[in-house]
Amino acid sequence: MYSPRGTFIVALMSFFGLGSALNIRSITYYDPTAGGGSMLDNAGDGYGEPLNVIISGLSFPDVLTDDGILNYARAIGFSTECLRIHSGNPQSADLGDGNGYVNQTVEFREDYGSVDAGTCLESVIGGNHFRIYRQNGPLANSGALFLAVSKEEPATDNHHIVPDGYDIGRDELVSWGVGQTSYGDVSYSTTAQNITGLLAPGSAGVNHDISQDGIVTLLTVTII
């Protein structure tokens, strides 16, 4: 589930007492439901979108920062929203970390091969996109990033989620990320593990009443 090189480096730093100084954490994530949270975010209408991808807290610390996750997103085919304008209200999530419901940190959209203009195309014709929530509260400070990933329809269909769009969006993002990728002179190695038992399968409480398979994919990202 982890990159051998990345795990070795983290273990070595921990042995020499460098982990805390570099903000390296020692856990993948905490189950939000254990702290009263949810694996569905709050879409504002009584329903939510599944948090179907987690970027592990054991990923390299630079990846888990705001700037770092933007660079990683660009390495796997996503970028900031068109003209950095977000339409609609932000969604929120309670990750069971003691912070309660917190608005999404950022939203990224498929860039169709252009980090500068591609997300404007996604806003028109639809595509993959994801919201990010950071688990960093006082009760569960893993530093992990929880992603709500889905594939959406074109603007003409009001950006509704495509049929099976939560599973499709997750699987696309994972396939684009796994292995070696790079952007801006930073190279990454990403491994993936599918987890069951965190997210209930089905459509109960899920936005747009779209059923999903209950699989959450854990990504561990190292800088190489």
Coordinates of N, CA and C in Angstrom, one line a residue:
M1 N 0.8 -1.2 0.0 CA 0.0 0.0 0.0 C 0.8 1.3 0.0
Y2 N 2.1 1.1 0.4 CA 2.9 2.3 0.5 C 4.1 2.1 -0.5
S3 N 4.7 3.2 -0.9 CA 5.9 3.2 -1.7 C 7.1 2.7 -0.7
P4 N 7.8 1.7 -1.1 CA 8.9 1.2 -0.2 C 9.9 2.3 0.1
R5 N 10.2 3.1 -1.0 CA 11.2 4.2 -0.7 C 10.7 5.2 0.2
G6 N 9.4 5.6 0.0 CA 8.8 6.6 0.9 C 8.7 6.2 2.3
T7 N 8.3 4.9 2.5 CA 8.1 4.4 3.8 C 9.5 4.3 4.5
F8 N 10.5 3.9 3.8 CA 11.8 3.8 4.4 C 12.3 5.2 4.8
I9 N 12.1 6.2 4.0 CA 12.6 7.5 4.4 C 11.9 8.0 5.6
V10 N 10.5 7.8 5.7 CA 9.8 8.3 6.8 C 10.2 7.5 8.1
A11 N 10.5 6.2 8.0 CA 10.9 5.4 9.1 C 12.3 5.9 9.6
L12 N 13.2 6.2 8.6 CA 14.5 6.7 9.0 C 14.5 8.0 9.7
M13 N 13.6 8.9 9.2 CA 13.5 10.2 9.9 C 13.0 10.1 11.3
S14 N 12.0 9.2 11.4 CA 11.4 8.9 12.7 C 12.5 8.4 13.7
F15 N 13.3 7.5 13.2 CA 14.4 6.9 14.0 C 15.3 7.9 14.6
F16 N 15.7 8.9 13.7 CA 16.6 10.0 14.1 C 15.9 11.2 14.8
G17 N 14.6 11.0 15.0 CA 13.8 12.1 15.7 C 13.5 13.3 14.8
L18 N 13.5 13.1 13.5 CA 13.3 14.2 12.6 C 11.8 14.4 12.2
G19 N 11.0 13.3 12.5 CA 9.6 13.3 12.0 C 8.8 14.5 12.4
S20 N 8.8 14.8 13.7 CA 8.0 15.9 14.3 C 8.5 17.2 13.7
A21 N 9.8 17.4 13.6 CA 10.3 18.7 13.1 C 9.9 18.9 11.7
L22 N 9.7 17.9 10.9 CA 9.3 18.0 9.5 C 7.8 17.8 9.3
N23 N 7.1 17.7 10.4 CA 5.6 17.5 10.4 C 5.2 16.3 9.7
I24 N 6.0 15.2 9.8 CA 5.7 13.9 9.3 C 4.8 13.2 10.3
R25 N 3.6 12.8 9.8 CA 2.7 12.1 10.7 C 2.9 10.6 10.6
S26 N 2.2 9.8 11.5 CA 2.5 8.4 11.6 C 1.2 7.6 11.3
I27 N 0.2 8.2 10.8 CA -1.1 7.5 10.5 C -1.6 7.8 9.2
T28 N -2.3 6.9 8.5 CA -2.8 7.1 7.2 C -4.0 8.1 7.3
Y29 N -5.0 7.8 8.1 CA -6.2 8.6 8.3 C -6.9 8.1 9.6
Y30 N -7.8 8.9 10.1 CA -8.7 8.4 11.1 C -10.1 8.3 10.5
D31 N -10.9 7.3 10.9 CA -12.2 7.1 10.4 C -13.1 8.2 10.9
P32 N -13.6 9.0 10.0 CA -14.5 10.2 10.5 C -15.6 9.7 11.3
T33 N -16.2 8.6 11.0 CA -17.4 8.2 11.8 C -17.1 7.9 13.2
A34 N -15.9 7.5 13.5 CA -15.5 7.2 14.9 C -15.5 8.4 15.8
G35 N -15.4 9.6 15.2 CA -15.4 10.9 15.9 C -16.7 11.6 15.6
G36 N -17.7 10.9 15.2 CA -19.0 11.6 15.0 C -19.2 12.3 13.6
G37 N -18.2 12.1 12.7 CA -18.3 12.7 11.4 C -18.9 11.8 10.4
S38 N -18.7 12.0 9.1 CA -19.4 11.3 8.1 C -18.5 11.1 6.9
M39 N -18.7 10.0 6.1 CA -18.0 9.8 4.9 C -18.8 10.4 3.7
L40 N -19.8 11.1 4.0 CA -20.5 12.0 3.0 C -20.4 13.4 3.4
D41 N -20.0 14.3 2.4 CA -20.0 15.7 2.7 C -21.4 16.2 2.8
N42 N -21.6 17.5 3.0 CA -22.9 18.2 3.1 C -23.0 19.0 1.9
A43 N -23.9 18.6 0.9 CA -24.2 19.4 -0.3 C -25.1 20.5 -0.1
G44 N -25.7 20.6 1.1 CA -26.5 21.8 1.4 C -28.0 21.5 1.2
D45 N -28.4 20.3 0.8 CA -29.8 20.0 0.5 C -30.2 18.7 1.3
G46 N -29.5 18.4 2.3 CA -29.9 17.3 3.1 C -29.2 16.0 2.6
Y47 N -28.4 16.1 1.5 CA -27.7 15.0 1.0 C -26.2 15.3 0.9
G48 N -25.4 14.3 0.5 CA -24.0 14.6 0.4 C -23.3 13.8 -0.7
E49 N -22.1 14.1 -1.0 CA -21.3 13.4 -1.9 C -20.3 12.5 -1.2
P50 N -20.1 11.3 -1.7 CA -19.1 10.4 -1.0 C -17.7 10.9 -1.0
L51 N -17.0 10.8 0.1 CA -15.6 11.0 0.2 C -14.9 9.7 -0.2
N52 N -14.7 9.6 -1.5 CA -14.3 8.3 -2.0 C -12.8 8.1 -2.4
V53 N -12.0 9.1 -2.1 CA -10.6 9.0 -2.2 C -9.9 9.7 -1.0
I54 N -8.9 9.1 -0.4 CA -8.2 9.7 0.7 C -6.7 9.7 0.3
I55 N -6.1 10.9 0.4 CA -4.6 11.0 0.2 C -4.0 10.8 1.6
S56 N -3.3 9.8 1.8 CA -2.9 9.3 3.1 C -2.0 10.4 3.8
G57 N -2.2 10.4 5.2 CA -1.3 11.2 6.0 C 0.1 10.8 6.0
L58 N 0.4 9.6 5.5 CA 1.8 9.1 5.3 C 2.4 9.6 4.0
S59 N 1.7 10.3 3.2 CA 2.3 10.9 2.0 C 3.3 11.9 2.4
F60 N 4.2 12.3 1.5 CA 5.2 13.3 1.8 C 4.5 14.6 2.3
P61 N 5.0 15.2 3.3 CA 4.3 16.4 3.9 C 4.1 17.5 2.8
D62 N 5.0 17.7 1.9 CA 4.9 18.8 0.9 C 3.6 18.5 0.0
V63 N 3.3 17.3 -0.1 CA 2.1 17.0 -1.0 C 0.8 17.4 -0.3
L64 N 0.8 17.4 1.0 CA -0.4 17.6 1.8 C -0.7 19.1 2.1
T65 N 0.2 20.0 1.6 CA 0.0 21.4 1.8 C -0.9 22.0 0.7
D66 N -1.4 23.2 0.8 CA -2.3 23.8 -0.2 C -1.5 23.9 -1.6
D67 N -0.3 24.4 -1.5 CA 0.5 24.5 -2.8 C 0.9 23.1 -3.3
G68 N 1.2 22.2 -2.4 CA 1.6 20.9 -2.8 C 0.5 20.1 -3.4
I69 N -0.7 20.2 -2.9 CA -1.8 19.4 -3.5 C -2.2 20.0 -4.9
L70 N -2.0 21.3 -5.0 CA -2.3 21.9 -6.3 C -1.3 21.4 -7.4
N71 N 0.0 21.3 -7.0 CA 1.0 20.8 -7.9 C 0.7 19.4 -8.3
Y72 N 0.4 18.6 -7.3 CA 0.0 17.2 -7.5 C -1.2 17.0 -8.4
A73 N -2.2 17.8 -8.1 CA -3.4 17.8 -9.0 C -3.1 18.1 -10.4
R74 N -2.2 19.0 -10.7 CA -1.8 19.3 -12.0 C -1.0 18.2 -12.7
A75 N -0.3 17.5 -11.8 CA 0.5 16.3 -12.3 C -0.4 15.2 -12.8
I76 N -1.6 15.1 -12.3 CA -2.5 14.0 -12.6 C -3.7 14.5 -13.5
G77 N -3.7 15.7 -14.0 CA -4.7 16.1 -15.0 C -5.8 17.0 -14.5
F78 N -5.5 17.7 -13.4 CA -6.5 18.7 -12.8 C -5.9 20.0 -12.6
S79 N -6.7 21.0 -12.4 CA -6.2 22.4 -12.1 C -7.3 23.2 -11.4
T80 N -7.0 24.4 -11.1 CA -7.9 25.3 -10.5 C -9.1 25.6 -11.4
E81 N -10.2 26.1 -10.8 CA -11.4 26.3 -11.5 C -11.2 27.5 -12.5
C82 N -12.0 27.5 -13.5 CA -11.9 28.5 -14.6 C -11.9 29.9 -14.1
L83 N -10.8 30.6 -14.4 CA -10.6 32.0 -14.0 C -10.7 32.1 -12.4
R84 N -10.4 30.9 -11.8 CA -10.5 30.8 -10.3 C -11.8 31.3 -9.7
I85 N -12.8 31.1 -10.5 CA -14.2 31.5 -10.1 C -15.0 30.2 -9.7
H86 N -15.5 30.2 -8.5 CA -16.3 29.1 -8.1 C -17.8 29.5 -8.1
S87 N -18.6 28.8 -8.9 CA -20.0 29.0 -8.9 C -20.7 28.1 -7.9
G88 N -21.7 28.6 -7.3 CA -22.4 27.8 -6.3 C -21.8 27.9 -4.9
N89 N -22.5 27.4 -3.9 CA -22.0 27.4 -2.6 C -21.0 26.3 -2.3
P90 N -20.0 26.6 -1.5 CA -19.0 25.5 -1.2 C -19.7 24.4 -0.4
Q91 N -19.3 23.2 -0.5 CA -19.8 22.1 0.3 C -18.9 22.0 1.5
S92 N -19.4 21.3 2.6 CA -18.7 21.2 3.8 C -18.6 19.7 4.2
A93 N -17.7 19.4 5.1 CA -17.6 18.0 5.6 C -17.2 18.0 7.1
D94 N -17.6 17.0 7.8 CA -17.2 16.8 9.2 C -16.4 15.5 9.2
L95 N -15.1 15.6 9.3 CA -14.1 14.5 9.3 C -13.9 13.9 10.7
G96 N -14.7 14.2 11.6 CA -14.6 13.6 12.9 C -13.4 13.9 13.7
D97 N -12.8 15.1 13.3 CA -11.5 15.5 13.9 C -11.7 16.6 15.0
G98 N -12.9 16.9 15.3 CA -13.1 18.0 16.3 C -13.4 19.3 15.8
N99 N -13.3 19.5 14.4 CA -13.5 20.8 13.8 C -15.0 21.0 13.4
G100 N -15.8 19.9 13.5 CA -17.1 20.0 13.0 C -17.2 20.1 11.5
Y101 N -18.2 20.7 10.9 CA -18.4 20.9 9.5 C -17.5 22.0 9.0
V102 N -16.6 21.8 8.1 CA -15.7 22.8 7.6 C -15.9 22.8 6.0
N103 N -15.9 24.0 5.5 CA -16.1 24.2 4.0 C -14.9 23.5 3.3
Q104 N -15.1 23.1 2.1 CA -14.0 22.5 1.3 C -12.9 23.5 1.2
T105 N -11.7 22.9 1.2 CA -10.4 23.7 1.1 C -10.3 24.3 -0.3
V106 N -10.6 23.4 -1.3 CA -10.5 23.9 -2.7 C -11.2 22.9 -3.6
E107 N -11.5 23.3 -4.8 CA -12.1 22.4 -5.8 C -11.2 22.4 -7.0
F108 N -10.9 21.2 -7.6 CA -10.1 21.1 -8.8 C -11.0 20.5 -9.9
R109 N -10.7 20.9 -11.1 CA -11.4 20.3 -12.3 C -10.5 19.7 -13.3
E110 N -10.9 18.8 -14.0 CA -10.2 18.2 -15.1 C -9.7 19.3 -16.1
D111 N -8.4 19.2 -16.5 CA -7.9 20.4 -17.2 C -7.7 20.0 -18.7
Y112 N -8.1 18.9 -19.2 CA -8.0 18.5 -20.6 C -6.7 18.8 -21.2
G113 N -5.6 18.7 -20.5 CA -4.3 18.9 -21.0 C -3.8 20.3 -21.0
S114 N -4.5 21.2 -20.4 CA -4.1 22.6 -20.3 C -4.4 23.2 -18.9
V115 N -3.3 23.4 -18.1 CA -3.6 23.8 -16.7 C -4.1 25.3 -16.7
D116 N -3.9 26.0 -17.8 CA -4.3 27.4 -17.8 C -5.8 27.6 -18.2
A117 N -6.2 26.8 -19.2 CA -7.5 27.0 -19.8 C -8.4 25.8 -19.8
G118 N -7.9 24.6 -19.5 CA -8.6 23.4 -19.7 C -9.8 23.3 -18.8
T119 N -9.7 23.9 -17.5 CA -10.9 23.8 -16.6 C -12.1 24.6 -17.1
C120 N -11.8 25.6 -17.9 CA -12.9 26.4 -18.5 C -13.7 25.5 -19.5
L121 N -12.9 24.6 -20.2 CA -13.6 23.6 -21.1 C -14.4 22.6 -20.3
E122 N -13.8 22.2 -19.1 CA -14.6 21.3 -18.3 C -15.9 21.9 -17.8
S123 N -15.8 23.2 -17.5 CA -17.0 23.9 -17.0 C -18.1 23.9 -18.0
V124 N -17.7 23.8 -19.3 CA -18.7 23.8 -20.4 C -19.2 22.4 -20.7
I125 N -18.2 21.5 -21.0 CA -18.6 20.2 -21.5 C -18.7 19.1 -20.4
G126 N -18.3 19.5 -19.2 CA -18.3 18.5 -18.1 C -17.0 17.7 -18.0
G127 N -17.0 16.8 -17.0 CA -15.7 16.0 -16.8 C -15.6 15.7 -15.4
N128 N -14.3 15.4 -15.0 CA -14.1 15.0 -13.6 C -13.7 16.2 -12.8
H129 N -14.0 16.1 -11.5 CA -13.7 17.1 -10.6 C -13.7 16.6 -9.2
F130 N -13.0 17.3 -8.2 CA -13.1 16.9 -6.8 C -12.9 18.0 -5.9
R131 N -13.5 17.8 -4.7 CA -13.4 18.8 -3.6 C -12.4 18.1 -2.6
I132 N -11.7 19.0 -1.8 CA -10.8 18.5 -0.8 C -11.1 19.0 0.6
Y133 N -11.0 18.1 1.5 CA -11.2 18.4 2.9 C -10.0 17.9 3.7
R134 N -9.5 18.7 4.6 CA -8.3 18.3 5.4 C -8.6 17.8 6.8
Q135 N -8.1 16.7 7.2 CA -8.4 16.1 8.5 C -7.3 16.6 9.5
N136 N -7.5 17.7 10.2 CA -6.4 18.3 11.0 C -6.9 18.9 12.3
G137 N -8.0 18.4 12.8 CA -8.6 18.9 14.0 C -7.9 18.3 15.2
P138 N -8.2 18.8 16.4 CA -7.5 18.4 17.6 C -7.8 16.9 18.0
L139 N -8.9 16.4 17.6 CA -9.2 15.0 18.0 C -8.7 13.9 17.0
A140 N -8.3 14.3 15.8 CA -7.9 13.4 14.8 C -7.0 14.1 13.7
N141 N -5.8 14.4 14.1 CA -4.9 15.2 13.3 C -4.0 14.3 12.4
S142 N -4.6 13.7 11.4 CA -3.8 12.8 10.5 C -3.1 13.6 9.4
G143 N -3.7 14.8 9.1 CA -3.2 15.5 7.9 C -3.7 15.0 6.6
A144 N -4.4 13.9 6.6 CA -4.9 13.3 5.4 C -5.9 14.2 4.7
L145 N -5.9 14.1 3.4 CA -6.9 14.8 2.6 C -8.0 13.9 2.1
F146 N -9.2 14.3 2.4 CA -10.4 13.5 1.9 C -11.0 14.2 0.7
L147 N -11.1 13.4 -0.3 CA -11.6 13.9 -1.6 C -13.0 13.4 -2.0
A148 N -13.9 14.3 -2.4 CA -15.2 13.9 -3.0 C -15.0 14.1 -4.5
V149 N -14.9 12.9 -5.1 CA -14.6 12.9 -6.6 C -15.8 12.5 -7.4
S150 N -16.1 13.1 -8.5 CA -17.2 12.7 -9.3 C -17.1 13.2 -10.7
K151 N -17.7 12.6 -11.6 CA -17.7 13.0 -13.0 C -19.1 13.7 -13.3
E152 N -19.1 14.9 -13.9 CA -20.3 15.6 -14.1 C -20.7 15.9 -15.5
E153 N -21.9 16.2 -15.7 CA -22.5 16.5 -17.0 C -22.1 17.9 -17.5
P154 N -22.3 18.2 -18.7 CA -22.0 19.6 -19.2 C -22.9 20.6 -18.5
A155 N -22.5 21.9 -18.8 CA -23.3 23.0 -18.2 C -24.7 23.0 -18.6
T156 N -25.0 22.5 -19.9 CA -26.3 22.5 -20.4 C -27.2 21.5 -19.6
D157 N -26.6 20.6 -18.8 CA -27.3 19.7 -18.0 C -27.1 20.1 -16.5
N158 N -26.8 21.3 -16.3 CA -26.6 21.9 -14.9 C -25.6 21.2 -14.1
H159 N -24.6 20.6 -14.8 CA -23.5 19.9 -14.0 C -23.9 18.8 -13.1
H160 N -25.1 18.2 -13.4 CA -25.5 17.1 -12.6 C -24.4 15.9 -12.8
I161 N -24.4 15.1 -11.8 CA -23.4 14.0 -11.9 C -23.9 12.9 -12.9
V162 N -23.0 12.4 -13.7 CA -23.4 11.4 -14.7 C -23.8 10.1 -14.0
P163 N -24.6 9.3 -14.6 CA -24.9 8.0 -14.0 C -23.6 7.2 -13.6
D164 N -23.6 6.7 -12.3 CA -22.5 6.0 -11.8 C -21.3 7.0 -11.7
G165 N -21.6 8.3 -11.6 CA -20.5 9.3 -11.7 C -19.5 9.3 -10.5
Y166 N -20.0 8.9 -9.3 CA -19.0 8.9 -8.2 C -18.0 7.8 -8.4
D167 N -18.4 6.6 -8.7 CA -17.4 5.5 -8.9 C -16.6 5.8 -10.2
I168 N -17.2 6.3 -11.2 CA -16.4 6.6 -12.4 C -15.3 7.7 -12.1
G169 N -15.7 8.8 -11.4 CA -14.8 9.9 -11.1 C -13.7 9.4 -10.3
R170 N -14.0 8.6 -9.2 CA -12.9 8.0 -8.4 C -11.9 7.2 -9.2
D171 N -12.5 6.3 -10.0 CA -11.6 5.3 -10.8 C -10.8 6.1 -11.8
E172 N -11.3 7.1 -12.4 CA -10.5 7.9 -13.3 C -9.4 8.6 -12.6
L173 N -9.7 9.3 -11.5 CA -8.6 10.0 -10.8 C -7.5 9.0 -10.3
V174 N -7.9 7.9 -9.8 CA -6.9 6.9 -9.4 C -6.0 6.4 -10.5
S175 N -6.7 6.1 -11.7 CA -5.9 5.6 -12.8 C -4.9 6.7 -13.3
W176 N -5.3 7.9 -13.2 CA -4.4 9.0 -13.7 C -3.3 9.2 -12.7
G177 N -3.5 8.9 -11.4 CA -2.5 9.2 -10.4 C -1.5 8.1 -10.2
V178 N -1.9 6.8 -10.2 CA -1.1 5.7 -9.8 C 0.1 5.6 -10.7
G179 N 1.3 5.3 -10.1 CA 2.5 5.2 -10.9 C 3.3 6.5 -10.7
Q180 N 4.1 6.9 -11.8 CA 4.9 8.1 -11.7 C 4.3 9.2 -12.6
T181 N 4.2 10.4 -12.0 CA 3.7 11.5 -12.7 C 4.6 12.7 -12.3
S182 N 4.5 13.8 -13.0 CA 5.3 15.0 -12.6 C 4.6 16.3 -13.1
Y183 N 5.0 17.3 -12.5 CA 4.6 18.7 -12.9 C 5.5 19.7 -12.2
G184 N 5.9 20.7 -13.0 CA 6.7 21.8 -12.4 C 8.0 21.3 -11.8
D185 N 8.7 20.3 -12.4 CA 10.0 19.8 -11.9 C 9.8 19.0 -10.6
V186 N 8.6 18.6 -10.3 CA 8.4 17.7 -9.1 C 7.8 16.4 -9.6
S187 N 8.5 15.3 -9.3 CA 8.0 14.0 -9.7 C 7.4 13.2 -8.5
Y188 N 6.4 12.5 -8.8 CA 5.6 11.8 -7.8 C 5.6 10.3 -8.1
S189 N 5.5 9.5 -7.0 CA 5.1 8.1 -7.2 C 3.9 7.8 -6.3
T190 N 2.8 7.3 -6.9 CA 1.6 7.1 -6.1 C 1.2 5.6 -6.1
T191 N 0.9 5.1 -5.0 CA 0.3 3.8 -4.9 C -1.1 3.9 -4.3
A192 N -1.9 2.8 -4.6 CA -3.3 2.9 -4.2 C -3.7 1.6 -3.5
Q193 N -4.7 1.7 -2.6 CA -5.3 0.6 -2.0 C -6.8 0.8 -1.8
N194 N -7.6 -0.1 -2.2 CA -9.1 0.0 -2.0 C -9.5 -0.4 -0.6
I195 N -10.3 0.4 0.0 CA -10.8 0.1 1.4 C -12.3 0.0 1.4
T196 N -12.8 -1.0 2.0 CA -14.2 -1.2 2.2 C -14.5 -1.0 3.7
G197 N -15.8 -0.7 4.1 CA -16.2 -0.6 5.4 C -16.2 0.9 6.0
L198 N -15.6 1.8 5.3 CA -15.7 3.2 5.6 C -16.9 3.9 5.2
L199 N -17.3 3.6 3.9 CA -18.4 4.2 3.2 C -19.4 3.1 2.9
A200 N -20.7 3.4 3.3 CA -21.7 2.4 3.0 C -22.1 2.4 1.6
P201 N -22.1 1.3 0.9 CA -22.5 1.3 -0.5 C -24.0 1.6 -0.7
G202 N -24.4 2.0 -1.9 CA -25.8 2.3 -2.1 C -26.0 3.8 -2.3
S203 N -27.2 4.2 -2.3 CA -27.6 5.6 -2.6 C -28.2 6.4 -1.4
A204 N -28.3 5.7 -0.2 CA -28.9 6.4 0.9 C -28.1 7.6 1.3
G205 N -28.7 8.8 1.3 CA -28.1 10.0 1.7 C -27.2 10.6 0.6
V206 N -27.1 9.9 -0.5 CA -26.1 10.4 -1.5 C -26.8 11.4 -2.5
N207 N -26.1 12.5 -2.8 CA -26.6 13.5 -3.6 C -27.0 13.0 -5.0
H208 N -28.1 13.5 -5.5 CA -28.7 13.1 -6.8 C -29.2 11.6 -6.8
D209 N -29.2 11.0 -5.6 CA -29.7 9.6 -5.5 C -29.0 8.6 -6.4
I210 N -27.7 8.9 -6.6 CA -26.8 8.0 -7.4 C -26.1 7.0 -6.5
S211 N -26.3 5.7 -6.8 CA -25.7 4.6 -6.1 C -24.2 4.6 -6.3
Q212 N -23.5 4.2 -5.3 CA -22.0 4.0 -5.4 C -21.6 2.7 -4.7
D213 N -20.5 2.2 -5.0 CA -20.1 0.9 -4.6 C -19.5 0.8 -3.2
G214 N -19.3 1.9 -2.5 CA -18.8 1.9 -1.1 C -17.3 1.8 -1.0
I215 N -16.6 1.8 -2.1 CA -15.1 1.6 -2.1 C -14.5 3.0 -2.0
V216 N -13.6 3.1 -1.0 CA -12.7 4.3 -0.9 C -11.3 3.9 -1.2
T217 N -10.7 4.7 -2.1 CA -9.3 4.4 -2.5 C -8.3 5.3 -1.7
L218 N -7.4 4.6 -1.1 CA -6.4 5.3 -0.3 C -5.1 5.5 -1.2
L219 N -4.7 6.7 -1.4 CA -3.5 7.0 -2.2 C -2.4 7.4 -1.3
T220 N -1.2 6.9 -1.5 CA 0.0 7.3 -0.8 C 0.9 7.9 -1.8
V221 N 1.2 9.2 -1.6 CA 2.0 9.9 -2.6 C 3.4 10.3 -2.1
T222 N 4.4 9.9 -2.8 CA 5.8 10.3 -2.4 C 6.4 11.1 -3.5
I223 N 7.3 12.0 -3.1 CA 8.1 12.8 -4.1 C 9.4 12.0 -4.3
I224 N 9.7 11.9 -5.6 CA 10.9 11.1 -6.0 C 11.9 11.9 -6.7

